[in-house]
Coordinates of C-alpha atoms in Angstrom, one line a residue:
M1 CA 12.7 123.6 26.2
M2 CA 10.2 123.1 28.9
L3 CA 9.0 119.8 27.5
R4 CA 12.5 118.5 27.0
R5 CA 13.5 119.5 30.6
N6 CA 10.7 117.6 32.1
Q7 CA 10.9 114.6 29.9
P8 CA 13.3 112.5 32.0
L9 CA 11.0 112.8 35.0
L10 CA 8.0 112.0 33.0
A11 CA 9.6 109.0 31.4
Q12 CA 10.5 107.7 34.8
L13 CA 6.9 108.1 36.0
L14 CA 5.6 106.3 33.0
Q15 CA 8.0 103.4 33.5
R16 CA 6.9 103.0 37.1
A17 CA 3.2 103.4 36.5
P18 CA 2.4 99.6 36.0
A19 CA 3.6 98.9 39.5
W20 CA 1.1 101.3 41.0
G21 CA -1.9 101.0 38.8
P22 CA -3.3 100.9 35.3
R23 CA -1.9 103.4 32.8
R24 CA -4.5 105.6 31.2
K25 CA -4.3 105.5 27.4
S26 CA -3.6 108.7 25.6
H27 CA -3.9 109.7 21.9
L28 CA -0.7 111.8 22.4
A29 CA 2.8 110.5 21.8
E30 CA 4.9 110.1 24.9
E31 CA 7.2 112.9 24.0
D32 CA 4.3 115.3 23.6
V33 CA 2.7 114.6 27.0
V34 CA 2.7 117.5 29.4
P35 CA 2.9 116.8 33.1
F36 CA -0.5 117.2 34.8
A37 CA -2.3 117.5 31.5
R38 CA -5.8 115.9 31.4
A39 CA -4.5 113.1 29.2
V40 CA -2.3 111.7 32.0
I41 CA -4.3 112.4 35.1
G42 CA -4.8 108.6 35.4
T43 CA -1.1 107.6 35.2
F44 CA -0.9 107.0 39.0
F45 CA -3.4 105.2 41.2
Q46 CA -2.9 104.2 44.8
G47 CA -3.1 100.5 45.1
Q48 CA -6.3 99.3 46.7
P49 CA -5.7 96.6 49.3
S50 CA -7.4 93.3 48.6
L51 CA -9.0 91.0 51.2
G52 CA -8.1 87.4 50.8
N53 CA -9.4 84.3 52.5
Q54 CA -9.8 85.3 56.1
Y55 CA -9.0 81.9 57.4
L56 CA -6.1 80.9 55.2
E57 CA -4.4 84.3 55.8
D58 CA -4.6 84.1 59.6
A59 CA -1.7 82.0 60.8
L60 CA -2.5 82.4 64.5
L61 CA -6.2 81.4 64.1
R62 CA -5.2 78.2 62.2
G63 CA -2.4 77.5 64.6
Y64 CA -4.6 78.0 67.6
L65 CA -7.3 75.6 66.3
K66 CA -4.8 73.0 65.3
R67 CA -3.2 73.1 68.7
H68 CA -6.4 72.8 70.7
L69 CA -9.0 70.9 68.7
P70 CA -9.0 67.1 68.6
P71 CA -7.6 65.9 65.2
Q72 CA -11.0 64.8 63.9
V73 CA -12.7 68.0 65.0
F74 CA -9.9 70.1 63.5
A75 CA -10.2 68.3 60.2
E76 CA -13.9 69.1 59.9
A77 CA -13.6 72.6 61.2
N78 CA -10.6 73.3 59.0
Q79 CA -12.5 72.4 55.8
D80 CA -15.6 74.4 56.7
L81 CA -13.6 77.5 57.8
Q82 CA -11.6 77.5 54.5
R83 CA -14.9 77.7 52.6
F84 CA -16.3 80.3 55.1
G85 CA -13.2 82.4 54.9
A86 CA -13.7 82.9 51.2
R87 CA -17.4 83.7 51.7
V88 CA -16.5 86.3 54.4
S89 CA -14.2 88.3 52.0
G90 CA -16.6 88.1 49.1
E91 CA -20.4 87.9 49.5
I92 CA -20.6 88.8 53.2
L93 CA -18.2 91.8 52.9
N94 CA -20.3 93.1 50.0
L95 CA -23.5 92.8 52.1
G96 CA -21.9 94.5 55.0
Q97 CA -20.9 97.5 52.9
E98 CA -24.4 97.7 51.5
C99 CA -25.8 97.9 55.0
E100 CA -23.4 100.8 55.8
A101 CA -24.5 102.6 52.6
I102 CA -28.2 102.0 53.2
P103 CA -28.9 102.5 57.0
P104 CA -32.3 101.6 58.5
R105 CA -35.0 104.2 58.6
L106 CA -38.3 104.5 60.5
Q107 CA -41.7 104.8 58.8
Q108 CA -44.1 105.8 61.6
F109 CA -47.2 106.3 59.5
D110 CA -48.6 104.8 56.2
A111 CA -49.9 106.9 53.4
W112 CA -53.4 107.2 55.1
G113 CA -52.2 108.4 58.5
K114 CA -52.3 105.0 60.3
R115 CA -49.4 104.5 62.7
V116 CA -47.3 101.5 61.6
D117 CA -43.9 102.1 63.2
L118 CA -42.0 100.1 60.6
I119 CA -38.2 99.9 60.9
L120 CA -37.1 99.4 57.3
T121 CA -33.8 97.7 56.8
C122 CA -32.0 97.1 53.5
P123 CA -32.2 93.7 51.7
A124 CA -28.5 93.1 52.6
W125 CA -29.4 93.1 56.3
K126 CA -32.0 90.5 55.8
K127 CA -29.6 88.4 53.7
L128 CA -27.1 88.5 56.6
K129 CA -29.8 87.1 58.9
R130 CA -30.3 84.2 56.4
I131 CA -26.6 83.6 56.2
S132 CA -26.3 83.5 60.0
A133 CA -28.9 80.7 60.1
E134 CA -27.3 78.8 57.2
E135 CA -23.8 79.0 58.7
G136 CA -25.1 78.0 62.2
L137 CA -23.6 81.0 63.8
I138 CA -25.8 80.5 66.8
A139 CA -26.7 76.8 66.3
I140 CA -23.1 75.5 66.6
G141 CA -22.9 76.6 70.2
Y142 CA -26.0 74.7 71.2
E143 CA -25.9 71.6 69.0
R144 CA -22.7 70.7 70.8
K145 CA -21.7 68.4 68.0
Y146 CA -18.1 68.8 69.1
S147 CA -18.8 68.8 72.9
N148 CA -16.9 71.4 74.8
W149 CA -15.1 72.5 71.6
S150 CA -18.3 73.6 69.9
R151 CA -17.9 77.1 71.4
V152 CA -14.3 77.4 70.1
Y153 CA -15.5 76.4 66.6
Q154 CA -18.4 78.9 66.8
A155 CA -16.1 81.7 68.0
A156 CA -13.7 81.1 65.0
K157 CA -16.6 81.6 62.6
L158 CA -17.8 84.7 64.4
F159 CA -14.3 86.1 64.5
M160 CA -14.1 86.0 60.7
F161 CA -17.8 87.0 60.2
S162 CA -17.8 90.0 62.5
P163 CA -15.8 92.7 60.6
S164 CA -17.4 92.0 57.3
S165 CA -21.0 91.7 58.5
G166 CA -22.1 95.3 58.9
M167 CA -22.5 94.9 62.7
F168 CA -24.8 91.9 62.4
I169 CA -22.8 90.4 65.2
C170 CA -24.8 92.7 67.5
P171 CA -28.1 90.9 67.0
L172 CA -26.3 87.6 67.1
A173 CA -24.8 88.5 70.5
M174 CA -28.2 89.2 71.9
T175 CA -29.7 86.2 70.2
D176 CA -27.0 83.9 71.8
G177 CA -27.5 85.6 75.2
A178 CA -31.2 85.2 75.1
T179 CA -30.8 81.5 74.0
K180 CA -28.6 80.9 77.0
V181 CA -31.1 82.5 79.3
L182 CA -34.0 80.4 78.0
Q183 CA -31.9 77.2 78.1
V184 CA -30.8 77.9 81.8
T185 CA -34.4 78.8 82.9
K186 CA -35.8 75.8 81.1
S187 CA -38.7 78.0 79.9
S188 CA -41.9 76.4 78.6
G189 CA -44.7 77.8 76.5
P190 CA -43.9 80.6 74.1
P191 CA -40.4 81.3 75.6
G192 CA -39.6 77.6 75.3
E193 CA -40.8 77.5 71.7
A194 CA -38.6 80.5 71.0
F195 CA -35.5 78.5 71.9
N196 CA -36.0 76.3 68.8
H197 CA -36.3 79.3 66.6
L198 CA -33.1 81.0 68.0
T199 CA -31.0 77.9 67.4
S200 CA -32.5 77.0 63.9
R201 CA -30.4 76.6 60.8
D202 CA -33.5 77.1 58.7
P203 CA -33.6 80.8 57.5
K204 CA -37.4 80.6 57.5
L205 CA -37.5 79.6 61.1
F206 CA -34.5 81.5 62.5
W207 CA -35.2 84.3 65.0
T208 CA -33.0 87.0 66.4
S209 CA -33.5 88.6 69.8
G210 CA -33.2 92.0 71.3
Q211 CA -32.1 93.0 74.8
W212 CA -34.1 95.8 76.4
M213 CA -32.5 96.8 79.7
T214 CA -31.5 100.5 79.5
E215 CA -34.2 103.1 80.3
R216 CA -34.3 106.9 80.4
K217 CA -32.0 107.2 83.4
G218 CA -29.5 105.2 81.3
G219 CA -26.4 103.3 82.1
S220 CA -25.6 100.0 83.7
D221 CA -27.5 100.8 87.0
V222 CA -30.6 98.8 86.1
A223 CA -31.4 98.4 89.8
H224 CA -32.3 102.1 90.2
G225 CA -32.9 103.0 86.6
T226 CA -35.6 100.5 85.6
E227 CA -39.1 102.1 85.8
T228 CA -41.0 99.7 83.5
V229 CA -43.8 97.9 85.3
A230 CA -45.5 94.6 84.6
C231 CA -49.1 94.0 85.3
K232 CA -50.3 90.4 85.7
Q233 CA -53.2 89.3 83.5
D234 CA -55.9 86.6 84.2
D235 CA -54.3 84.2 81.8
G236 CA -50.9 84.3 83.6
T237 CA -49.2 86.6 81.1
Y238 CA -48.1 90.2 81.8
K239 CA -48.5 93.6 80.2
L240 CA -45.5 95.8 80.2
F241 CA -45.6 99.6 80.5
G242 CA -42.5 101.7 80.3
F243 CA -39.9 103.5 78.2
K244 CA -36.8 101.7 76.9
W245 CA -34.1 104.3 76.0
F246 CA -31.7 102.1 74.1
T247 CA -32.9 99.0 72.2
S248 CA -30.4 97.6 69.7
A249 CA -31.4 95.5 66.8
T250 CA -35.0 96.7 67.2
D251 CA -36.0 94.8 64.1
A252 CA -35.6 91.5 66.0
D253 CA -38.3 88.8 66.3
M254 CA -38.3 88.8 70.1
T255 CA -36.6 90.3 73.1
L256 CA -35.9 89.9 76.8
A257 CA -36.7 92.9 79.0
L258 CA -36.5 93.9 82.7
A259 CA -39.6 95.2 84.6
R260 CA -41.0 95.5 88.1
I261 CA -44.1 93.4 88.9
M262 CA -46.9 95.6 90.2
D263 CA -49.1 94.2 93.0
A264 CA -52.8 94.6 93.4
Q265 CA -52.3 97.8 95.4
G266 CA -50.2 99.3 92.6
S267 CA -46.9 99.0 94.4
V268 CA -43.6 97.7 93.2
T269 CA -40.4 96.6 94.9
K270 CA -37.5 99.0 94.4
G271 CA -33.9 98.1 93.8
T272 CA -32.4 94.9 92.4
K273 CA -34.8 92.6 94.3
G274 CA -37.8 94.1 92.4
L275 CA -36.6 93.3 88.9
S276 CA -37.9 90.3 86.9
L277 CA -37.1 89.2 83.4
F278 CA -39.7 88.9 80.7
F279 CA -40.0 87.4 77.2
L280 CA -42.0 89.1 74.5
K281 CA -42.5 88.9 70.8
L282 CA -42.3 92.2 68.9
R283 CA -45.2 91.5 66.6
D284 CA -48.3 89.3 66.6
E285 CA -49.3 86.8 64.0
Q286 CA -50.8 89.5 61.9
G287 CA -47.6 91.5 61.9
Q288 CA -48.9 94.2 64.2
L289 CA -46.6 95.6 66.9
N290 CA -47.2 94.1 70.4
G291 CA -48.2 97.1 72.3
I292 CA -45.0 98.9 71.2
E293 CA -44.5 102.4 69.8
V294 CA -41.2 103.3 68.1
Q295 CA -40.5 106.8 69.2
R296 CA -37.4 107.4 67.1
L297 CA -34.2 105.8 65.8
K298 CA -31.0 106.9 67.5
E299 CA -28.5 108.9 65.5
K300 CA -25.1 107.4 66.4
L301 CA -21.4 107.9 65.8
G302 CA -21.1 104.4 64.4
T303 CA -23.0 101.1 64.1
R304 CA -25.3 103.0 61.7
Q305 CA -26.1 99.7 59.9
L306 CA -27.9 98.6 63.1
P307 CA -31.3 99.9 64.1
T308 CA -31.3 101.3 67.6
A309 CA -34.5 102.8 68.9
E310 CA -36.4 104.4 71.7
L311 CA -39.5 102.4 72.5
L312 CA -42.6 103.1 74.5
L313 CA -44.1 99.9 75.9
D314 CA -47.9 100.5 76.2
G315 CA -49.3 97.2 77.3
A316 CA -46.9 94.8 75.5
Q317 CA -47.9 91.2 76.2
A318 CA -45.0 89.4 77.9
H319 CA -44.2 86.1 79.7
L320 CA -42.2 85.9 82.9
V321 CA -39.0 83.8 82.4
S322 CA -37.1 84.4 85.6
Q323 CA -38.3 83.8 89.1
E324 CA -40.1 86.9 90.4
G325 CA -37.4 89.4 91.6
R326 CA -34.6 87.3 90.1
G327 CA -34.2 89.2 86.9
V328 CA -30.7 90.6 87.4
A329 CA -29.4 87.2 88.6
T330 CA -30.9 85.6 85.5
I331 CA -29.4 88.0 83.0
A332 CA -25.9 87.2 84.4
N333 CA -25.9 84.3 82.0
M334 CA -26.7 86.7 79.2
L335 CA -24.0 89.2 80.2
N336 CA -21.2 86.6 80.0
I337 CA -22.3 85.7 76.4
T338 CA -22.7 89.3 75.2
R339 CA -19.4 90.4 76.7
I340 CA -17.6 87.5 75.0
Y341 CA -19.2 88.6 71.7
N342 CA -18.1 92.2 72.4
S343 CA -14.5 90.9 72.8
I344 CA -14.7 88.8 69.6
G345 CA -15.9 91.9 67.8
A346 CA -13.1 94.0 69.1
V347 CA -10.3 91.6 68.3
S348 CA -11.8 90.8 64.9
C349 CA -11.8 94.5 64.0
M350 CA -8.1 94.7 65.1
R351 CA -7.3 91.8 62.9
R352 CA -9.1 93.3 59.9
I353 CA -7.3 96.7 60.1
V354 CA -3.9 95.0 60.4
V355 CA -4.6 92.6 57.5
T356 CA -5.7 95.5 55.3
A357 CA -2.8 97.7 56.4
R358 CA -0.1 95.0 55.8
E359 CA -1.6 94.3 52.3
Y360 CA -1.6 98.0 51.5
A361 CA 2.1 98.2 52.6
T362 CA 3.0 95.9 49.8
Q363 CA 1.4 98.2 47.2
R364 CA 2.0 101.8 48.3
F365 CA 5.3 103.2 46.9
V366 CA 6.7 106.3 48.6
F367 CA 10.2 107.8 49.1
G368 CA 11.7 105.4 46.7
K369 CA 10.3 102.1 48.0
F370 CA 7.2 100.2 49.1
I371 CA 6.2 101.3 52.6
K372 CA 6.7 97.7 53.8
D373 CA 10.4 98.3 53.3
H374 CA 10.5 101.3 55.6
P375 CA 11.7 100.0 58.9
L376 CA 9.6 102.3 61.1
H377 CA 6.4 101.4 59.3
T378 CA 7.0 97.7 59.6
Q379 CA 7.8 98.2 63.3
T380 CA 4.4 100.0 63.7
L381 CA 2.6 97.1 62.1
A382 CA 4.5 94.6 64.3
R383 CA 3.3 96.4 67.4
M384 CA -0.2 96.3 66.2
E385 CA 0.1 92.6 65.4
V386 CA 1.3 91.8 68.9
Q387 CA -1.8 93.5 70.3
V388 CA -4.0 91.5 67.9
R389 CA -2.4 88.2 68.9
G390 CA -2.6 88.9 72.6
G391 CA -6.3 90.0 72.4
F392 CA -7.1 86.9 70.3
L393 CA -5.6 84.4 72.7
L394 CA -7.4 86.1 75.6
V395 CA -10.8 85.9 73.9
M396 CA -10.3 82.3 72.8
E397 CA -9.3 81.3 76.3
L398 CA -12.5 82.8 77.6
V399 CA -14.5 80.9 74.9
R400 CA -12.7 77.6 75.8
L401 CA -13.6 78.1 79.5
L402 CA -17.2 78.7 78.5
G403 CA -17.3 75.5 76.5
L404 CA -16.0 73.6 79.5
E405 CA -18.6 75.1 81.8
E406 CA -21.5 74.4 79.5
T407 CA -20.5 70.7 79.2
N408 CA -20.0 70.3 82.9
M409 CA -16.3 69.8 82.4
A410 CA -15.0 72.9 84.1
S411 CA -12.9 72.7 87.3
T412 CA -13.5 75.2 90.1
Q413 CA -10.5 77.1 88.8
D414 CA -12.0 77.2 85.4
S415 CA -15.2 78.6 86.7
H416 CA -13.5 81.3 88.7
L417 CA -11.4 82.3 85.7
L418 CA -14.5 82.4 83.4
R419 CA -16.3 84.9 85.7
L420 CA -13.2 87.0 86.1
L421 CA -12.0 87.0 82.5
A422 CA -15.5 87.9 81.0
S423 CA -15.2 91.4 82.5
V424 CA -11.4 91.7 82.1
A425 CA -11.4 90.6 78.4
K426 CA -14.3 92.8 77.4
L427 CA -12.9 96.0 79.0
Y428 CA -9.3 95.4 77.8
T429 CA -10.1 94.4 74.2
G430 CA -12.5 97.4 74.0
K431 CA -9.6 99.7 74.7
Q432 CA -7.2 97.8 72.5
V433 CA -9.4 98.0 69.4
V434 CA -9.9 101.8 69.5
A435 CA -6.1 102.4 69.8
T436 CA -5.2 99.8 67.2
V437 CA -7.7 100.8 64.6
S438 CA -6.8 104.5 65.0
E439 CA -3.2 103.6 64.5
G440 CA -4.2 101.4 61.5
L441 CA -5.9 104.3 59.8
E442 CA -2.6 106.2 59.9
C443 CA -1.0 103.4 57.9
F444 CA -3.2 104.5 54.9
G445 CA -2.3 108.2 55.2
G446 CA -5.1 110.4 53.8
Q447 CA -6.9 107.4 52.4
G448 CA -7.6 106.2 55.9
Y449 CA -9.7 109.3 56.4
M450 CA -11.8 108.9 53.3
E451 CA -15.3 107.5 53.7
D452 CA -15.4 105.7 50.4
T453 CA -12.5 103.4 51.4
N454 CA -14.8 102.0 54.2
L455 CA -11.9 102.4 56.6
P456 CA -13.3 105.2 58.9
G457 CA -16.4 103.1 59.5
I458 CA -14.2 100.5 61.3
L459 CA -13.1 103.2 63.8
R460 CA -16.6 104.5 64.4
D461 CA -18.0 101.0 64.9
S462 CA -15.1 100.1 67.2
Q463 CA -15.7 103.0 69.6
V464 CA -19.0 101.5 70.8
L465 CA -17.1 98.4 72.0
T466 CA -15.9 100.3 75.0
I467 CA -19.5 101.2 75.9
W468 CA -21.7 98.1 75.1
E469 CA -22.2 95.6 77.9
G470 CA -20.6 97.9 80.5
T471 CA -18.1 100.8 80.2
T472 CA -14.5 100.3 81.1
N473 CA -15.0 101.7 84.6
V474 CA -18.1 99.7 85.3
L475 CA -16.4 96.5 84.3
A476 CA -13.3 97.5 86.3
L477 CA -15.5 97.8 89.4
D478 CA -17.2 94.5 88.5
T479 CA -13.7 92.9 88.4
L480 CA -13.0 94.3 91.9
Q481 CA -16.3 92.9 93.1
V482 CA -15.6 89.4 91.7
L483 CA -12.2 89.4 93.5
A484 CA -13.8 90.6 96.8
K485 CA -16.8 88.2 96.8
S486 CA -14.6 85.1 96.3
Q487 CA -12.5 85.9 99.4
G488 CA -9.3 85.4 97.5
Q489 CA -10.3 82.2 95.6
V490 CA -10.5 84.0 92.2
M491 CA -7.1 85.6 92.7
Q492 CA -5.7 82.2 93.6
A493 CA -7.2 80.7 90.5
F494 CA -5.7 83.5 88.4
S495 CA -2.2 83.1 89.8
A496 CA -2.3 79.3 89.6
S497 CA -3.4 79.4 85.9
V498 CA -0.6 81.9 85.0
Q499 CA 2.0 79.8 86.8
E500 CA 0.8 76.6 85.0
K501 CA 1.1 78.3 81.6
L502 CA 4.6 79.6 82.4
A503 CA 5.6 76.2 83.7
S504 CA 4.6 74.6 80.4
A505 CA 7.3 76.7 78.7
S506 CA 10.0 76.4 81.3
D507 CA 12.3 74.2 79.1
R508 CA 12.3 76.8 76.3
S509 CA 15.4 79.0 76.7
E510 CA 14.2 81.6 74.2
L511 CA 11.2 82.2 76.5
A512 CA 13.1 82.5 79.7
S513 CA 13.2 86.3 79.7
S514 CA 9.5 86.6 79.1
I515 CA 8.7 84.0 81.8
Q516 CA 10.9 86.0 84.3
C517 CA 9.1 89.3 83.4
L518 CA 5.7 87.7 83.9
Q519 CA 6.6 86.1 87.2
E520 CA 8.0 89.4 88.5
A521 CA 4.8 91.2 87.4
L522 CA 2.7 88.6 89.2
G523 CA 4.7 89.1 92.3
R524 CA 4.3 92.9 92.1
L525 CA 0.5 92.4 91.6
A526 CA 0.2 90.3 94.8
L527 CA 2.2 92.9 96.8
Q528 CA 0.2 95.9 95.6
L529 CA -3.1 94.1 96.2
E530 CA -2.1 93.4 99.8
K531 CA -1.2 97.1 100.2
L532 CA -4.5 98.2 98.7
L533 CA -6.5 96.1 101.1
G534 CA -5.0 98.1 103.9
Q535 CA -5.8 101.5 102.2
G536 CA -9.6 101.2 102.3
R537 CA -12.4 101.1 99.8
T538 CA -11.8 104.5 98.1
S539 CA -8.2 103.5 97.2
M540 CA -9.4 100.1 95.9
E541 CA -12.0 101.8 93.7
M542 CA -9.4 104.2 92.3
A543 CA -7.1 101.3 91.5
A544 CA -9.8 99.2 89.8
R545 CA -8.9 100.1 86.2
D546 CA -5.2 99.7 86.7
L547 CA -5.9 96.4 88.4
A548 CA -8.0 95.1 85.5
Y549 CA -5.3 96.2 83.0
T550 CA -2.7 94.4 85.1
L551 CA -4.7 91.2 85.1
A552 CA -5.2 91.4 81.4
R553 CA -1.6 92.0 80.5
I554 CA -0.2 89.3 82.8
Y555 CA -2.7 86.7 81.6
I556 CA -2.2 87.6 77.9
G557 CA 1.5 87.3 78.4
A558 CA 1.1 83.9 79.9
L559 CA -1.1 82.8 77.0
L560 CA 1.4 84.1 74.5
V561 CA 4.2 82.2 76.2
E562 CA 2.1 79.0 76.4
H563 CA 1.3 79.2 72.7
A564 CA 5.0 79.9 71.8
A565 CA 6.0 76.7 73.7
W566 CA 3.7 74.6 71.4
A567 CA 5.8 72.1 69.4
E568 CA 4.6 73.6 66.1
A569 CA 4.9 77.2 67.1
S570 CA 6.5 79.5 64.6
P571 CA 9.4 81.9 65.3
S572 CA 6.8 84.7 65.1
D573 CA 4.8 83.1 68.0
I574 CA 8.0 83.2 70.1
Y575 CA 8.8 86.8 69.1
A576 CA 5.2 88.0 69.8
S577 CA 5.5 86.7 73.4
Q578 CA 8.8 88.5 73.8
R579 CA 7.4 91.8 72.4
W580 CA 4.4 91.6 74.7
C581 CA 6.6 91.5 77.7
E582 CA 8.5 94.6 76.8
Q583 CA 5.6 96.8 78.0
D584 CA 4.6 97.6 81.6
L585 CA 2.9 94.4 82.7
C586 CA 1.8 95.8 86.1
P587 CA 0.5 99.3 85.7
L588 CA -1.0 98.8 89.2
D589 CA 2.5 98.9 90.7
A590 CA 3.6 102.0 88.8
A591 CA 0.5 103.9 89.8
Q592 CA 0.7 102.9 93.4
Q593 CA 4.4 104.0 93.6
A594 CA 3.3 107.3 92.1
G595 CA 0.8 107.8 94.9
C596 CA -2.2 107.6 92.7
Y597 CA -4.3 105.8 95.4
E598 CA -3.2 107.7 98.5
A599 CA -5.8 109.2 100.9
D600 CA -5.6 112.7 99.5
A601 CA -5.3 111.6 95.8
L602 CA -9.0 111.9 95.2
C603 CA -9.0 115.5 96.4
R604 CA -6.0 116.3 94.2
D605 CA -7.8 114.6 91.3
M606 CA -11.0 116.6 91.9
D607 CA -9.0 119.9 92.1
L608 CA -7.2 119.0 88.9
V609 CA -10.3 118.2 86.9
Y610 CA -12.6 120.9 88.1
E611 CA -10.1 123.8 88.4
G612 CA -11.8 126.8 86.9
S613 CA -15.3 125.3 87.0
P614 CA -17.9 127.6 88.4
T615 CA -19.7 124.7 90.1
Y616 CA -16.7 123.5 92.1
K617 CA -14.3 125.0 94.7
T618 CA -10.9 123.7 95.2
K619 CA -9.7 123.0 98.8
E620 CA -7.6 126.2 98.7
S621 CA -10.5 128.4 97.4
A622 CA -12.8 126.8 100.0
Q623 CA -10.4 127.7 102.8
A624 CA -10.1 131.2 101.4
S625 CA -13.8 131.6 101.4
Q626 CA -14.1 130.6 105.0
K627 CA -11.5 133.2 106.0
T628 CA -13.4 135.9 104.1
V629 CA -16.6 134.9 105.9
V630 CA -14.9 135.1 109.2

């Protein structure tokens, strides 16, 4: 009786099984099969999402390139990117997953007790370095075969490469940043020779670079945190002595490092003016470390594929590449590049989780239908997609401006925007990616939490993108500084650019509502900025993050509208611009009206945060203490 009762349900399950996964063969007849018996454990499998060609499946990427690149450039890039898109989802993805499975390790001593300090990386990590050279992932930006469009073409390849590459985009970011510095400083000698290695397409000649700025005091305050000293030698080189607290991609061939030059009396200049920038190779011709001891590898939440170490510099031979005392000004060129890479990495992770989630939605069958057919789930994916599209257009606009500047084609407005958007894009996309990837993991249910799906690693790796190259608050304050230093010119450039983009779509009735929302937000931004200027420095600093978010949302909205007005735009391009403008485009205005930047807001914030803390007294408790003493 039990078997017969359950048979209709069992038959139904067996009929549906092919749509979900392979049916496990059984020696039992169907009518004899018992539910949950060992013979039918394999009847149901969750569908594994597949990763297709990462160029052909990205309509926005292809549309953007077709819209911007000159026809001949697009024809060549289109062919190469189709080929590369297949390589990314096959060979490169497999190598990236191998790097995750076999993280680097430190061998400090050999079998006979000699200190060797070898950072051992897996073969896949080395293959990714070879592929980076072959694909010209650095070279494209400096060969300038396509003039100012070379950077856009390069960014497209990095965008596809990044989420498959096991975080190899990190050493590439520092390599590109170092290349930029050596190009701008017109370095000669060993630093000048390094430029050719950094831009080589020959895997045997290609070098990667590190970036050693952070010391034991940590953080972005290199002016007060840098303790490393440089002692000049008779041959014009320097020896560096110090401790570098965070050194990413420590298996690189060379690095750039900040240090303070010590004079004959053993004194150094403190502050920013005392910092100079140096080039050094990690190993000599015999493979021995260049006065460097690897203290340990860092144990990190994510980016485990990437060797990050604490290093002691004990007489490392180095070459001065900046003017003495101009180290911080020189690395500004590097920071623009590395922040752009950070933004590319963020948006590419967003794209990867959305692509994977939408594929999974066509396979996972629950509550009587595929999850793509559940309206709420599709709405969630659509909201994520809008974030991806907005972040992508912001990053590509930044890259386009970089290409104009590097080929001396940038207007004054372009230059102002590049300086502003480098910080804004990095901080905003860093926040976007964490939220979007976290939402994306939910789209897989419990499978999104399982390590062997490789999905949790995307979230872990994404988290660092809010921290690398300046945290959100540091970059928000940097944004404030950029606006203040220009005495209004940067803000004028921002507003003019937004208005130009909106004007290009003024004849499109379906975009009228979005244009109106953006113009109103721009007006509110101007009004609140004027108020803040009258409230003083503390209020401006408290408003810095909201201001940066407002700049990002308004500019992204303008970019989405501009793209939607393109003659070949799809209905989805138009819809994305409309959906973007549904959110609060000017959080600065909302926070100002709520009194978040008023004179006593800081005290209220302190009381809220530290209430109950034994190390802090609220205003009320302090007053009570005074009365007791009296």
